[in-house]
Amino acid sequence: MRFKIPLGLRKSLKTTQFWQDNYLILREFKHFRIIAIFAVVFTLLAASFEGVSLGFLLAFLQNLTEPNAEPVHTGAEWFDVWILGVNSPPTEQIYRICALILIATLIRVSCAYAGKVFSGIAQSQLAYQLRLRLFEQLQSVSLSYFTKTRSGELVNSLTAEVMQVMQAFDAISFILIVGSTLLVYAIAMLLLSWQLTLISLMLFGLLSAGVSNLIKRVREASFERTKARSRYASVALEFINGIRTVQAFAAQDFERKRFHQSIAQIANTEIHSFRLSASVEPLTEGLASTIIIAMLIVAFASLIPQGQLQIASVLTFLFVLFRMVPMVRQLNNARAKIGSFQGSIRNIKELLRTDNKTYLPSGAIQFPGLQRAIEFRAVDFGYEPQCLVLHNATLTIKKGETTALVGASGAGKSTLVDLIPRFYDPVAGEILADGVNLKSFDLNSLRQTMAIVSQDTFIFNASVRDNIAYAIENIHETAIEKAARQANAWEFIQELPEGLDTQLGDRGIRLSGGQRQRIAIARALLRNPEILILDEATSALDSVSERLIQESLEKLSVGRTVIAIAHRLSTIVRADKVVVLDRGRIVEQGKYQELLEQRGQLWNYHQMQHEMDSVNLS
C-alpha cells in the first residue's frame, strides 16, 4: 500500500522548500547588511511620504469639492495653524496644500531613488559574494567531484545561474518597495472607508490566491528550464573543446543534431515558462479593473447617499485604488519572476551544499621538505569506496632517488601518484612523509614542493611567459629564459610571432604536442621542485620530440626525488627502483636488471616492447 502525504502537509513542505531555497539569497545579507538596511529604510521612508501625500491630497480634494466644509485637521495644532493654514481663506489653504504635496512628492522620489541605488549596490554585492563562494567551493572540493560533474554545468552555474539569482534578488527588492507602498495604501483606504476596504481586500485576496496557483506552475517550469540550460552549456563547451576531434571524425552532422536538440529543449521549456508567466499580467489587470468598477458601484449606490462617505473621500479612495491596481499587477509579475528563477536558485544552492561533497581537509603542519622518504603502508583506494583501484599498496620512495612505475593501462599507476600530492586520500592504509601522515601537513605547503609533468598538459589561454611562470609572481625574465632553455623550448619560442608574449590560444592550440610538453617542463623547472612527478610525459610523441623532452626531463630530474610513470622501458633503465603494478597491486619492485633476471612481469613487458620495436623497425 502506497502512503499518500496529506495535501496540507504537501503544501507546507513546498512552502518550506521555497524558503529554504530563497534563504540562499537572504543569508548573504550579512556581508552587506548596512547597505541592505539603508535600502530598506529609504524604501520605507518613500512609502511613508506616499501616505503623507495622500493625506494632503484628501485635504486638497475636500477644499475643491466642499469649500465651506470644516478644514482637515491633523490633531497637531501648530501644524494645522502654521503649515496647513486652517484659519486662512480656502484659496490660500489650497496653495499651501499644493506646496506640501509637492514637497512630500520630492522627498518621496528622493527616498525612492536612494532606496533603488542601495538596492542595486546590494544586488552587485550579492553577485560578488555568490561568485566568490562558488569559486571557493570549487577550490575546496576533492578532484573526484569534477570527474562526476560536467564542466558545462559548472560554467552555467558560475555565469547564467548567478545572473538569474541577481534578477531574483531584484524582484525581491521590487516586492519590498511595492509591498511597503501597498501597505501604506491599505492603511489609507481603511481610514477613508473600512467598508470599501474590506470589499477590496476580499476581492484582491481572491485574485492573489488564483495568481499564486499560476505562479506555482511557473516555478515548477523553471526547474526544467535550468536543466535544459545546463545541458546546452555542456554540449556547447564539449563542442568547442573537442573541435579537432569533431572535424577529424567528420562528426559535424552528429554534433549539429546534439546542438539542435539542446537548443530545442531550451526553447520548449522557455516557451512553456513564458506562456505561464505572460498569463499573470492580463489576468490580474482584467480582474483588477472589475474590482474597481465594483467599488464605484458600491460607493455611489450605497455609501454616498447614506452619508457614510464624502465625495472627497471617494475620489481619494479611487485615486489610491487606481494607483494600487498596476502595483498589484507588478507585484504578481514579480512573484511570477521569482518563481521562474527557483530552478537557478536551487541549482546554486545544490552547488554550495557541503554535506554531499568530498573535501580534502588541510593539516596544520607546514611541510618542511622531504628528508628521508615517502612511504605507502597497505594503501587501498577506489574512486568509489566499494570498487577499489589500488589494493594493499606498500612502497617506499626514497629522497633523491628515481622511482619508476610500470604496468599495463589501468594497472593503477596514475592513481598511485595522484595520492602523493593528495588529489585523493586513501580509503584504507596511510601515506607518510618522513614518518608523518600526509593529512597532517598543510595542503598548499605540501604541493608547493612538487611539480607534475603529465601526458595531458594544460596550457592556459595566455602568453608563453605567463604559462611558464604560472602562479609565480615577480619573476625575472632571465629565470624564465633559463627554464625555457633547459626544457629545450627556447628555440621554438623565439620563432613564435611575439616570442614570450605570444598568446597560445585555448588549451595551447597554437602549439604541437611536443611543444606543449616542453612548456610544461619549463614551468616545472621554474618552480624548482623537490619532488617531481612524471606521468607518461613522453607518450604519444614523435621520436624527435620524445628525444628532446627526455633530455629536458633528465636535466629536470637531477638532485630531485622523481616518481616516473614509464611509457617506454628504455627511459627507466637507470632508475633507482622499478615498481611493477598489475590490476591495482604491486607485484614486483627492485632494480631494473634484477627484475629482468627474475623473468617476471617486467620481463614480459620488456619482451613485448622489444617485439613491437622490431616490428616498427622492419
Coordinates of C-alpha atoms in Angstrom, one line a residue:
M1 CA 0.0 0.0 0.0
R2 CA 1.4 3.4 -1.0
F3 CA 1.5 6.0 1.7
K4 CA 0.0 9.3 0.5
I5 CA 1.1 12.6 2.0
P6 CA -1.9 14.8 3.0
L7 CA -2.5 17.8 0.8
G8 CA -2.0 20.3 3.7
L9 CA 1.4 18.7 4.6
R10 CA 2.5 18.7 1.0
K11 CA 1.7 22.4 0.7
S12 CA 3.6 23.0 3.9
L13 CA 6.6 21.1 2.7
K14 CA 6.6 23.0 -0.6
T15 CA 6.5 26.3 1.3
T16 CA 9.3 25.2 3.5
Q17 CA 11.4 24.2 0.4
F18 CA 10.6 27.6 -1.2
W19 CA 12.0 29.4 1.8
Q20 CA 15.0 27.1 2.1
D21 CA 15.9 27.8 -1.5
N22 CA 15.5 31.5 -1.1
Y23 CA 17.4 31.5 2.2
L24 CA 20.4 31.3 -0.2
I25 CA 19.8 35.0 -1.0
L26 CA 18.7 36.1 2.4
R27 CA 21.8 34.7 4.3
E28 CA 24.1 36.7 2.0
F29 CA 22.8 39.9 3.5
K30 CA 25.3 39.5 6.4
H31 CA 28.1 40.6 4.0
F32 CA 26.4 43.9 3.2
R33 CA 23.8 44.4 5.9
I34 CA 24.4 48.1 6.2
I35 CA 23.7 48.6 2.6
A36 CA 20.6 46.4 2.8
I37 CA 19.4 48.4 5.9
F38 CA 19.8 51.7 4.0
A39 CA 17.9 50.2 1.1
V40 CA 15.0 49.1 3.4
V41 CA 15.0 52.4 5.4
F42 CA 14.8 54.6 2.3
T43 CA 12.2 52.4 0.8
L44 CA 10.0 52.6 3.9
L45 CA 10.5 56.4 4.0
A46 CA 9.4 56.6 0.4
A47 CA 6.3 54.6 1.3
S48 CA 5.6 56.8 4.3
F49 CA 5.8 60.0 2.4
E50 CA 3.4 58.5 -0.2
G51 CA 1.0 58.2 2.7
V52 CA 1.7 61.8 3.7
S53 CA 0.9 62.9 0.1
L54 CA -2.4 61.0 0.3
G55 CA -3.4 62.9 3.4
F56 CA -2.6 66.3 1.7
L57 CA -4.5 65.1 -1.4
L58 CA -7.6 64.4 0.7
A59 CA -7.4 67.9 2.1
F60 CA -6.9 69.3 -1.3
L61 CA -9.9 67.5 -2.8
Q62 CA -12.1 68.5 0.1
N63 CA -11.2 72.1 -0.3
L64 CA -12.1 71.8 -4.0
T65 CA -15.3 69.9 -3.7
E66 CA -16.6 71.4 -0.5
P67 CA -15.0 74.8 0.1
N68 CA -17.3 75.7 3.0
A69 CA -16.7 72.4 4.9
E70 CA -14.6 72.2 8.0
P71 CA -10.9 72.0 7.0
V72 CA -9.0 68.8 7.6
H73 CA -7.1 68.7 10.9
T74 CA -4.1 66.6 11.8
G75 CA -4.5 67.0 15.5
A76 CA -1.3 68.9 15.9
E77 CA -2.4 72.5 16.4
W78 CA 0.8 74.2 15.5
F79 CA 0.9 72.2 12.2
D80 CA -2.7 72.9 11.4
V81 CA -2.4 76.6 12.0
W82 CA 1.0 77.5 10.7
I83 CA 1.5 74.9 8.0
L84 CA -2.0 73.9 6.7
G85 CA -3.4 77.4 7.5
V86 CA -6.8 76.1 8.7
N87 CA -7.6 79.7 9.8
S88 CA -6.7 81.1 6.4
P89 CA -9.0 81.6 3.4
P90 CA -9.8 78.5 1.3
T91 CA -7.8 79.6 -1.7
E92 CA -4.6 80.1 0.5
Q93 CA -5.2 76.7 2.1
I94 CA -5.3 75.1 -1.4
Y95 CA -2.0 76.8 -2.3
R96 CA -0.4 75.6 0.9
I97 CA -1.6 72.1 0.4
C98 CA -0.3 72.1 -3.2
A99 CA 3.1 73.2 -1.9
L100 CA 3.1 70.4 0.8
I101 CA 2.1 67.8 -1.8
L102 CA 5.0 68.9 -4.0
I103 CA 7.4 68.8 -1.1
A104 CA 6.2 65.4 0.0
T105 CA 6.5 64.1 -3.5
L106 CA 10.1 65.4 -3.9
I107 CA 11.1 63.8 -0.6
R108 CA 9.3 60.6 -1.7
V109 CA 11.0 60.3 -5.0
S110 CA 14.4 61.2 -3.5
C111 CA 14.0 58.4 -0.9
A112 CA 12.8 56.0 -3.6
Y113 CA 15.9 56.9 -5.7
A114 CA 18.2 56.3 -2.7
G115 CA 16.4 53.0 -2.0
K116 CA 16.9 51.8 -5.6
V117 CA 20.6 52.8 -5.6
F118 CA 21.3 51.0 -2.4
S119 CA 19.3 48.0 -3.6
G120 CA 21.4 48.0 -6.8
I121 CA 24.6 48.1 -4.8
A122 CA 23.3 45.2 -2.6
Q123 CA 22.4 43.3 -5.8
S124 CA 26.0 43.7 -7.1
Q125 CA 27.4 42.7 -3.7
L126 CA 25.2 39.6 -3.7
A127 CA 26.5 38.5 -7.1
Y128 CA 30.1 39.2 -5.9
Q129 CA 29.6 37.1 -2.7
L130 CA 27.9 34.2 -4.6
R131 CA 30.7 34.1 -7.3
L132 CA 33.3 34.2 -4.5
R133 CA 31.6 31.4 -2.6
L134 CA 31.2 29.3 -5.7
F135 CA 34.8 29.7 -6.6
E136 CA 35.9 28.8 -3.0
Q137 CA 33.6 25.8 -3.1
L138 CA 35.2 24.6 -6.4
Q139 CA 38.6 25.2 -5.0
S140 CA 37.9 23.2 -1.9
V141 CA 36.1 20.1 -3.2
S142 CA 38.0 16.9 -4.0
L143 CA 39.1 16.2 -7.6
S144 CA 36.6 13.4 -7.6
Y145 CA 33.8 15.9 -7.7
F146 CA 35.0 17.2 -11.1
T147 CA 35.1 13.7 -12.5
K148 CA 31.4 13.3 -11.8
T149 CA 30.2 16.7 -12.9
R150 CA 30.0 18.1 -16.4
S151 CA 32.1 21.2 -16.8
G152 CA 29.4 22.9 -18.9
E153 CA 27.0 22.6 -15.9
L154 CA 29.6 24.3 -13.7
V155 CA 30.2 27.1 -16.2
N156 CA 26.4 27.6 -16.5
S157 CA 26.2 27.9 -12.7
L158 CA 29.0 30.4 -12.5
T159 CA 27.6 32.6 -15.2
A160 CA 24.0 32.3 -16.3
E161 CA 22.6 31.0 -13.0
V162 CA 24.3 33.7 -10.9
M163 CA 22.7 36.3 -13.2
Q164 CA 19.3 34.6 -12.6
V165 CA 19.8 34.8 -8.9
M166 CA 20.6 38.6 -9.3
Q167 CA 17.4 39.0 -11.2
A168 CA 15.5 37.1 -8.4
F169 CA 17.1 39.5 -5.8
D170 CA 15.9 42.4 -8.0
A171 CA 12.4 41.0 -8.0
I172 CA 12.5 40.6 -4.2
S173 CA 13.7 44.2 -3.8
F174 CA 10.8 45.3 -6.1
I175 CA 8.4 43.4 -4.0
L176 CA 9.7 45.1 -0.8
I177 CA 9.3 48.6 -2.5
V178 CA 5.8 47.9 -3.9
G179 CA 4.7 45.9 -0.8
S180 CA 5.6 48.8 1.6
T181 CA 3.7 51.2 -0.6
L182 CA 0.7 48.9 -0.9
L183 CA 0.7 48.6 2.9
V184 CA 0.5 52.4 3.2
Y185 CA -2.3 52.5 0.6
A186 CA -4.2 49.8 2.5
I187 CA -4.0 51.8 5.8
A188 CA -5.1 55.0 3.9
M189 CA -8.0 53.1 2.4
L190 CA -9.0 51.7 5.7
L191 CA -9.1 55.2 7.2
L192 CA -11.1 56.5 4.3
S193 CA -13.7 53.7 4.2
W194 CA -13.5 50.5 6.1
Q195 CA -16.4 49.1 4.1
L196 CA -14.8 49.6 0.7
T197 CA -11.5 48.4 2.1
L198 CA -12.9 45.1 3.3
I199 CA -14.6 44.5 -0.1
S200 CA -11.3 45.4 -1.9
L201 CA -9.2 43.2 0.3
M202 CA -11.6 40.3 -0.1
L203 CA -11.7 40.6 -3.9
F204 CA -7.9 41.2 -4.2
G205 CA -7.3 38.3 -1.9
L206 CA -9.2 36.0 -4.2
L207 CA -7.3 37.4 -7.1
S208 CA -3.9 36.7 -5.3
A209 CA -5.0 33.2 -4.5
G210 CA -5.7 32.5 -8.2
V211 CA -2.4 34.1 -9.3
S212 CA -0.5 32.1 -6.6
N213 CA -1.6 28.8 -8.1
L214 CA -0.4 30.0 -11.5
I215 CA 2.9 31.1 -10.0
K216 CA 3.5 27.6 -8.6
R217 CA 3.2 26.3 -12.1
V218 CA 5.7 28.9 -13.3
R219 CA 8.1 27.8 -10.5
E220 CA 7.9 24.1 -11.5
A221 CA 8.6 25.0 -15.1
S222 CA 11.8 26.9 -14.0
F223 CA 13.4 23.6 -12.9
E224 CA 13.1 22.1 -16.3
R225 CA 14.5 25.3 -17.9
T226 CA 17.5 25.2 -15.6
K227 CA 18.3 21.6 -16.6
A228 CA 17.9 22.4 -20.3
R229 CA 20.3 25.4 -20.0
S230 CA 22.9 23.2 -18.1
R231 CA 22.7 20.6 -20.8
Y232 CA 23.1 23.2 -23.5
A233 CA 26.2 24.7 -21.8
S234 CA 27.8 21.2 -21.6
V235 CA 27.1 20.4 -25.2
A236 CA 28.5 23.8 -26.4
L237 CA 31.6 23.5 -24.2
E238 CA 32.3 20.0 -25.3
F239 CA 31.9 21.1 -29.0
I240 CA 34.4 23.9 -28.6
N241 CA 36.9 21.9 -26.6
G242 CA 36.6 18.9 -28.9
I243 CA 36.5 20.7 -32.2
R244 CA 39.6 18.9 -33.6
T245 CA 38.1 15.6 -32.8
V246 CA 34.7 16.7 -34.3
Q247 CA 36.4 17.7 -37.6
A248 CA 38.8 14.7 -37.6
F249 CA 35.8 12.3 -37.4
A250 CA 33.7 14.4 -39.8
A251 CA 31.1 14.4 -37.0
Q252 CA 29.6 17.8 -37.8
D253 CA 26.2 16.3 -38.5
F254 CA 26.2 14.4 -35.3
E255 CA 27.2 17.5 -33.3
R256 CA 24.6 19.5 -35.2
K257 CA 21.9 17.1 -34.0
R258 CA 23.1 17.2 -30.4
F259 CA 23.3 21.0 -30.5
H260 CA 19.8 21.3 -32.1
Q261 CA 18.3 19.0 -29.6
S262 CA 19.8 21.0 -26.7
I263 CA 18.7 24.4 -28.0
A264 CA 15.2 23.0 -28.9
Q265 CA 14.9 21.7 -25.3
I266 CA 15.7 25.2 -24.0
A267 CA 13.3 26.8 -26.5
N268 CA 10.5 24.4 -25.4
T269 CA 11.0 24.9 -21.7
E270 CA 11.3 28.7 -22.1
I271 CA 8.2 28.9 -24.2
H272 CA 6.2 26.9 -21.6
S273 CA 7.6 29.2 -18.9
F274 CA 6.9 32.4 -20.8
R275 CA 3.4 31.3 -21.7
L276 CA 2.6 30.7 -18.0
S277 CA 4.3 34.0 -16.9
A278 CA 2.7 36.1 -19.6
S279 CA -0.8 35.0 -18.4
V280 CA -0.3 36.6 -15.0
E281 CA -0.5 40.2 -16.1
P282 CA -3.6 40.2 -18.3
L283 CA -5.4 38.0 -15.7
T284 CA -4.5 40.4 -12.9
E285 CA -5.4 43.6 -15.0
G286 CA -8.7 42.3 -16.1
L287 CA -9.9 41.2 -12.7
A288 CA -8.5 44.3 -11.0
S289 CA -10.5 46.5 -13.4
T290 CA -13.6 44.6 -12.5
I291 CA -12.9 45.2 -8.8
I292 CA -12.6 49.0 -9.4
I293 CA -15.9 49.1 -11.2
A294 CA -17.5 47.2 -8.3
M295 CA -16.0 49.7 -5.9
L296 CA -17.6 52.6 -7.8
I297 CA -21.0 51.0 -7.9
V298 CA -21.0 50.3 -4.2
A299 CA -19.8 53.8 -3.3
F300 CA -22.2 55.8 -5.5
A301 CA -25.1 53.4 -5.0
S302 CA -24.9 53.0 -1.3
L303 CA -22.3 54.8 0.8
I304 CA -22.6 58.4 -0.5
P305 CA -26.4 58.5 -0.5
Q306 CA -26.4 57.2 3.1
G307 CA -23.9 59.9 4.2
Q308 CA -21.3 57.3 5.2
L309 CA -18.7 58.7 2.7
Q310 CA -17.9 62.2 1.4
I311 CA -17.2 62.8 -2.3
A312 CA -13.6 63.9 -1.5
S313 CA -13.0 60.6 0.4
V314 CA -14.4 58.6 -2.5
L315 CA -12.2 60.5 -5.0
T316 CA -9.2 59.9 -2.8
F317 CA -10.1 56.2 -2.3
L318 CA -10.4 55.8 -6.1
F319 CA -7.1 57.6 -6.6
V320 CA -5.5 55.1 -4.2
L321 CA -7.2 52.2 -5.9
F322 CA -6.1 53.3 -9.3
R323 CA -2.6 53.6 -8.0
M324 CA -2.8 50.2 -6.4
V325 CA -4.0 48.2 -9.4
P326 CA -0.9 48.5 -11.5
M327 CA 1.2 47.9 -8.4
V328 CA -0.7 44.7 -7.6
R329 CA -0.2 43.6 -11.2
Q330 CA 3.5 44.4 -11.0
L331 CA 3.7 42.6 -7.6
N332 CA 2.2 39.5 -9.1
N333 CA 4.6 39.7 -12.1
A334 CA 7.5 40.0 -9.7
R335 CA 6.2 36.9 -7.8
A336 CA 6.0 35.0 -11.1
K337 CA 9.6 36.1 -11.9
I338 CA 10.8 34.8 -8.5
G339 CA 9.0 31.5 -9.2
S340 CA 10.7 31.3 -12.6
F341 CA 14.1 31.8 -11.0
Q342 CA 13.7 29.0 -8.4
G343 CA 15.4 26.5 -10.6
S344 CA 18.5 28.6 -10.8
I345 CA 18.4 29.4 -7.1
R346 CA 18.1 25.7 -6.2
N347 CA 21.0 24.9 -8.6
I348 CA 23.3 27.4 -6.9
K349 CA 22.2 26.1 -3.5
E350 CA 23.0 22.5 -4.5
L351 CA 26.4 23.5 -5.8
L352 CA 27.1 25.3 -2.5
R353 CA 26.0 22.3 -0.4
T354 CA 28.7 20.7 1.7
D355 CA 27.0 17.6 3.0
N356 CA 27.0 15.8 -0.3
K357 CA 30.6 16.5 -1.4
T358 CA 34.0 15.2 -0.6
Y359 CA 36.6 17.6 0.8
L360 CA 40.3 17.2 1.5
P361 CA 40.9 18.9 4.8
S362 CA 44.3 20.7 5.1
G363 CA 46.6 19.8 8.0
A364 CA 48.2 22.3 10.4
I365 CA 51.8 21.4 9.9
Q366 CA 53.9 23.2 7.3
F367 CA 55.7 20.7 5.1
P368 CA 59.4 21.3 5.7
G369 CA 60.5 19.3 2.7
L370 CA 61.3 15.6 2.3
Q371 CA 64.2 14.5 4.5
R372 CA 64.1 10.7 4.1
A373 CA 61.3 9.0 2.2
I374 CA 57.6 8.8 1.2
E375 CA 56.0 5.6 2.4
F376 CA 52.8 3.8 1.3
R377 CA 51.6 1.5 4.0
A378 CA 48.9 -1.0 3.0
V379 CA 47.1 1.6 0.9
D380 CA 43.7 0.9 -0.6
F381 CA 42.0 3.3 -2.9
G382 CA 38.9 3.5 -5.1
Y383 CA 37.1 6.4 -6.7
E384 CA 34.0 4.6 -5.4
P385 CA 34.8 3.0 -2.0
Q386 CA 33.1 -0.3 -3.0
C387 CA 35.2 -0.5 -6.2
L388 CA 38.9 -0.4 -5.3
V389 CA 41.6 0.6 -7.9
L390 CA 44.6 0.0 -5.6
H391 CA 44.9 -2.9 -3.2
N392 CA 47.3 -3.1 -0.2
A393 CA 50.0 -0.9 -1.9
T394 CA 53.1 -0.9 0.2
L395 CA 56.0 1.1 -1.2
T396 CA 59.0 3.3 -0.1
I397 CA 60.1 6.2 -2.3
K398 CA 63.5 7.5 -1.0
K399 CA 64.6 11.1 -1.2
G400 CA 66.8 11.9 -4.1
E401 CA 66.1 8.6 -6.0
T402 CA 64.1 8.0 -9.2
T403 CA 61.3 5.5 -8.7
A404 CA 59.7 4.3 -11.9
L405 CA 56.1 2.8 -12.1
V406 CA 55.5 0.2 -14.8
G407 CA 52.3 -1.6 -15.7
A408 CA 49.6 -2.1 -18.3
S409 CA 46.9 0.6 -18.9
G410 CA 44.5 0.6 -16.0
A411 CA 47.0 -1.0 -13.6
G412 CA 46.7 1.9 -11.2
K413 CA 49.9 3.9 -11.9
S414 CA 48.4 7.3 -12.3
T415 CA 46.1 6.7 -9.4
L416 CA 49.0 5.8 -7.1
V417 CA 50.9 9.0 -8.0
D418 CA 47.8 11.1 -7.6
L419 CA 47.8 10.2 -3.9
I420 CA 51.2 11.8 -3.3
P421 CA 50.0 15.5 -3.9
R422 CA 46.7 14.5 -2.2
F423 CA 44.4 14.8 -5.1
Y424 CA 42.7 12.0 -3.3
D425 CA 43.1 10.3 0.1
P426 CA 43.3 6.6 0.6
V427 CA 40.2 4.7 1.8
A428 CA 42.5 2.5 3.9
G429 CA 46.1 2.5 5.0
E430 CA 48.3 5.6 5.1
I431 CA 50.9 7.6 3.2
L432 CA 53.7 9.1 5.2
A433 CA 56.4 11.7 4.6
D434 CA 59.3 11.1 7.0
G435 CA 57.0 9.2 9.3
V436 CA 54.2 11.9 9.3
N437 CA 50.9 11.2 7.6
L438 CA 50.4 13.5 4.6
K439 CA 47.0 14.5 6.0
S440 CA 48.8 16.3 8.9
F441 CA 50.6 18.7 6.5
D442 CA 49.2 22.0 5.2
L443 CA 48.0 21.1 1.7
N444 CA 49.5 24.1 -0.1
S445 CA 52.9 23.8 1.6
L446 CA 53.0 20.1 0.6
R447 CA 52.1 20.8 -3.1
Q448 CA 54.4 23.7 -3.4
T449 CA 57.4 21.3 -3.1
M450 CA 56.1 19.3 -6.0
A451 CA 55.8 19.7 -9.8
I452 CA 53.9 17.4 -12.1
V453 CA 54.5 16.9 -15.8
S454 CA 51.8 14.7 -17.3
Q455 CA 50.8 13.4 -20.7
D456 CA 47.8 15.7 -20.7
T457 CA 49.5 19.1 -20.3
F458 CA 47.2 22.0 -19.7
I459 CA 48.2 25.2 -21.4
F460 CA 46.3 28.4 -20.4
N461 CA 45.0 30.9 -23.0
A462 CA 47.7 33.3 -22.1
S463 CA 51.2 34.3 -23.2
V464 CA 54.1 31.9 -23.2
R465 CA 55.6 33.9 -20.4
D466 CA 52.5 33.6 -18.2
N467 CA 52.3 29.9 -18.9
I468 CA 55.9 29.2 -17.9
A469 CA 55.7 31.5 -14.8
Y470 CA 52.2 30.2 -13.9
A471 CA 51.3 31.2 -10.3
I472 CA 54.8 32.7 -9.7
E473 CA 54.8 36.4 -9.2
N474 CA 57.6 38.9 -9.7
I475 CA 59.8 36.5 -11.6
H476 CA 62.7 37.9 -13.7
E477 CA 62.6 37.3 -17.4
T478 CA 66.1 35.8 -17.2
A479 CA 64.8 33.0 -15.0
I480 CA 62.0 32.3 -17.5
E481 CA 64.5 32.2 -20.4
K482 CA 66.8 29.9 -18.4
A483 CA 64.0 27.4 -17.7
A484 CA 62.9 27.5 -21.3
R485 CA 66.4 26.8 -22.5
Q486 CA 66.8 23.9 -20.1
A487 CA 63.5 22.5 -21.3
N488 CA 64.7 22.7 -25.0
A489 CA 61.8 25.2 -25.6
W490 CA 63.7 28.4 -26.2
E491 CA 64.4 27.8 -29.8
F492 CA 60.8 27.3 -30.9
I493 CA 59.7 30.2 -28.5
Q494 CA 61.9 32.6 -30.4
E495 CA 60.3 31.5 -33.7
L496 CA 56.8 32.4 -32.4
P497 CA 55.4 35.7 -33.7
E498 CA 55.8 37.6 -30.5
G499 CA 58.2 35.3 -28.6
L500 CA 57.4 35.1 -24.9
D501 CA 54.4 37.4 -25.4
T502 CA 52.7 35.2 -27.9
Q503 CA 49.2 34.2 -26.9
L504 CA 48.9 30.4 -27.1
G505 CA 45.1 30.1 -27.6
D506 CA 42.6 27.9 -25.8
R507 CA 44.5 24.9 -24.4
G508 CA 47.6 25.9 -26.3
I509 CA 46.0 25.2 -29.7
R510 CA 48.9 27.0 -31.5
L511 CA 51.5 24.6 -30.2
S512 CA 52.3 21.0 -31.1
G513 CA 52.1 18.2 -28.5
G514 CA 55.9 18.2 -28.1
Q515 CA 56.0 22.0 -27.7
R516 CA 53.2 21.9 -25.1
Q517 CA 55.2 19.3 -23.1
R518 CA 58.3 21.4 -23.2
I519 CA 56.4 24.4 -21.9
A520 CA 55.2 22.2 -19.1
I521 CA 58.7 21.1 -18.3
A522 CA 59.9 24.8 -18.3
R523 CA 57.0 25.5 -15.9
A524 CA 58.2 22.7 -13.6
L525 CA 61.8 23.8 -13.8
L526 CA 61.0 27.3 -12.8
R527 CA 59.3 26.1 -9.6
N528 CA 62.5 24.2 -8.7
P529 CA 60.5 21.4 -7.0
E530 CA 61.9 18.9 -4.5
I531 CA 59.6 16.2 -5.7
L532 CA 59.0 15.6 -9.4
I533 CA 56.1 13.5 -10.7
L534 CA 56.3 12.4 -14.4
D535 CA 53.1 10.9 -15.6
E536 CA 53.9 9.4 -19.0
A537 CA 55.3 12.8 -20.1
T538 CA 56.7 11.5 -23.4
S539 CA 53.8 9.3 -24.5
A540 CA 52.2 9.9 -27.9
L541 CA 55.1 12.0 -29.2
D542 CA 57.2 11.6 -32.3
S543 CA 60.8 10.4 -31.9
V544 CA 62.4 13.8 -32.3
S545 CA 60.1 15.4 -29.7
E546 CA 60.5 12.4 -27.4
R547 CA 64.3 12.7 -27.5
L548 CA 64.2 16.5 -26.8
I549 CA 61.8 16.0 -23.9
Q550 CA 63.7 13.1 -22.5
E551 CA 66.8 15.3 -22.4
S552 CA 64.8 18.0 -20.7
L553 CA 63.5 15.6 -18.1
E554 CA 66.9 14.3 -17.3
K555 CA 68.1 17.9 -16.6
L556 CA 64.9 18.4 -14.5
S557 CA 65.4 15.2 -12.5
V558 CA 69.0 16.0 -11.3
G559 CA 69.1 16.2 -7.5
R560 CA 65.4 15.6 -7.1
T561 CA 63.1 12.9 -5.8
V562 CA 61.4 11.6 -9.0
I563 CA 58.4 9.4 -9.4
A564 CA 58.0 8.5 -13.1
I565 CA 55.3 6.5 -14.9
A566 CA 57.2 4.8 -17.7
H567 CA 55.9 4.9 -21.3
R568 CA 59.0 3.4 -22.8
L569 CA 61.1 1.0 -20.7
S570 CA 64.3 2.3 -22.2
T571 CA 63.7 5.6 -20.3
I572 CA 63.8 4.0 -16.9
V573 CA 66.8 1.6 -17.2
R574 CA 68.8 3.9 -14.8
A575 CA 66.0 4.3 -12.3
D576 CA 67.0 3.5 -8.7
K577 CA 63.8 1.5 -8.3
V578 CA 61.2 0.0 -10.6
V579 CA 57.8 -0.8 -9.3
V580 CA 55.5 -3.1 -11.4
L581 CA 51.8 -2.9 -10.9
D582 CA 49.1 -5.3 -12.2
R583 CA 45.4 -4.8 -11.6
G584 CA 46.0 -2.3 -8.8
R585 CA 48.5 -4.5 -6.9
I586 CA 52.3 -4.0 -6.6
V587 CA 53.7 -7.3 -7.9
E588 CA 57.4 -6.5 -8.3
Q589 CA 59.8 -3.9 -7.1
G590 CA 63.6 -3.6 -7.4
K591 CA 66.4 -2.6 -9.7
Y592 CA 65.6 -2.8 -13.4
Q593 CA 68.2 -5.5 -14.2
E594 CA 67.4 -7.5 -11.1
L595 CA 63.7 -7.7 -12.1
L596 CA 64.6 -8.7 -15.7
E597 CA 66.7 -11.6 -14.3
Q598 CA 63.7 -12.8 -12.3
R599 CA 61.8 -13.2 -15.5
G600 CA 58.6 -12.0 -14.0
Q601 CA 56.1 -9.3 -15.0
L602 CA 58.7 -6.7 -16.0
W603 CA 60.4 -9.3 -18.2
N604 CA 57.1 -9.8 -20.0
Y605 CA 56.7 -6.1 -20.7
H606 CA 60.3 -5.9 -21.8
Q607 CA 59.8 -8.7 -24.3
M608 CA 56.6 -7.3 -25.6
Q609 CA 58.1 -3.8 -26.2
H610 CA 61.2 -5.4 -27.8
E611 CA 59.0 -7.2 -30.3
M612 CA 57.0 -4.1 -31.0
D613 CA 60.2 -2.1 -31.7
S614 CA 61.4 -4.9 -34.0
V615 CA 58.2 -4.8 -36.0
N616 CA 58.4 -0.9 -36.3
L617 CA 62.0 -1.1 -37.5
S618 CA 61.1 -3.7 -40.1

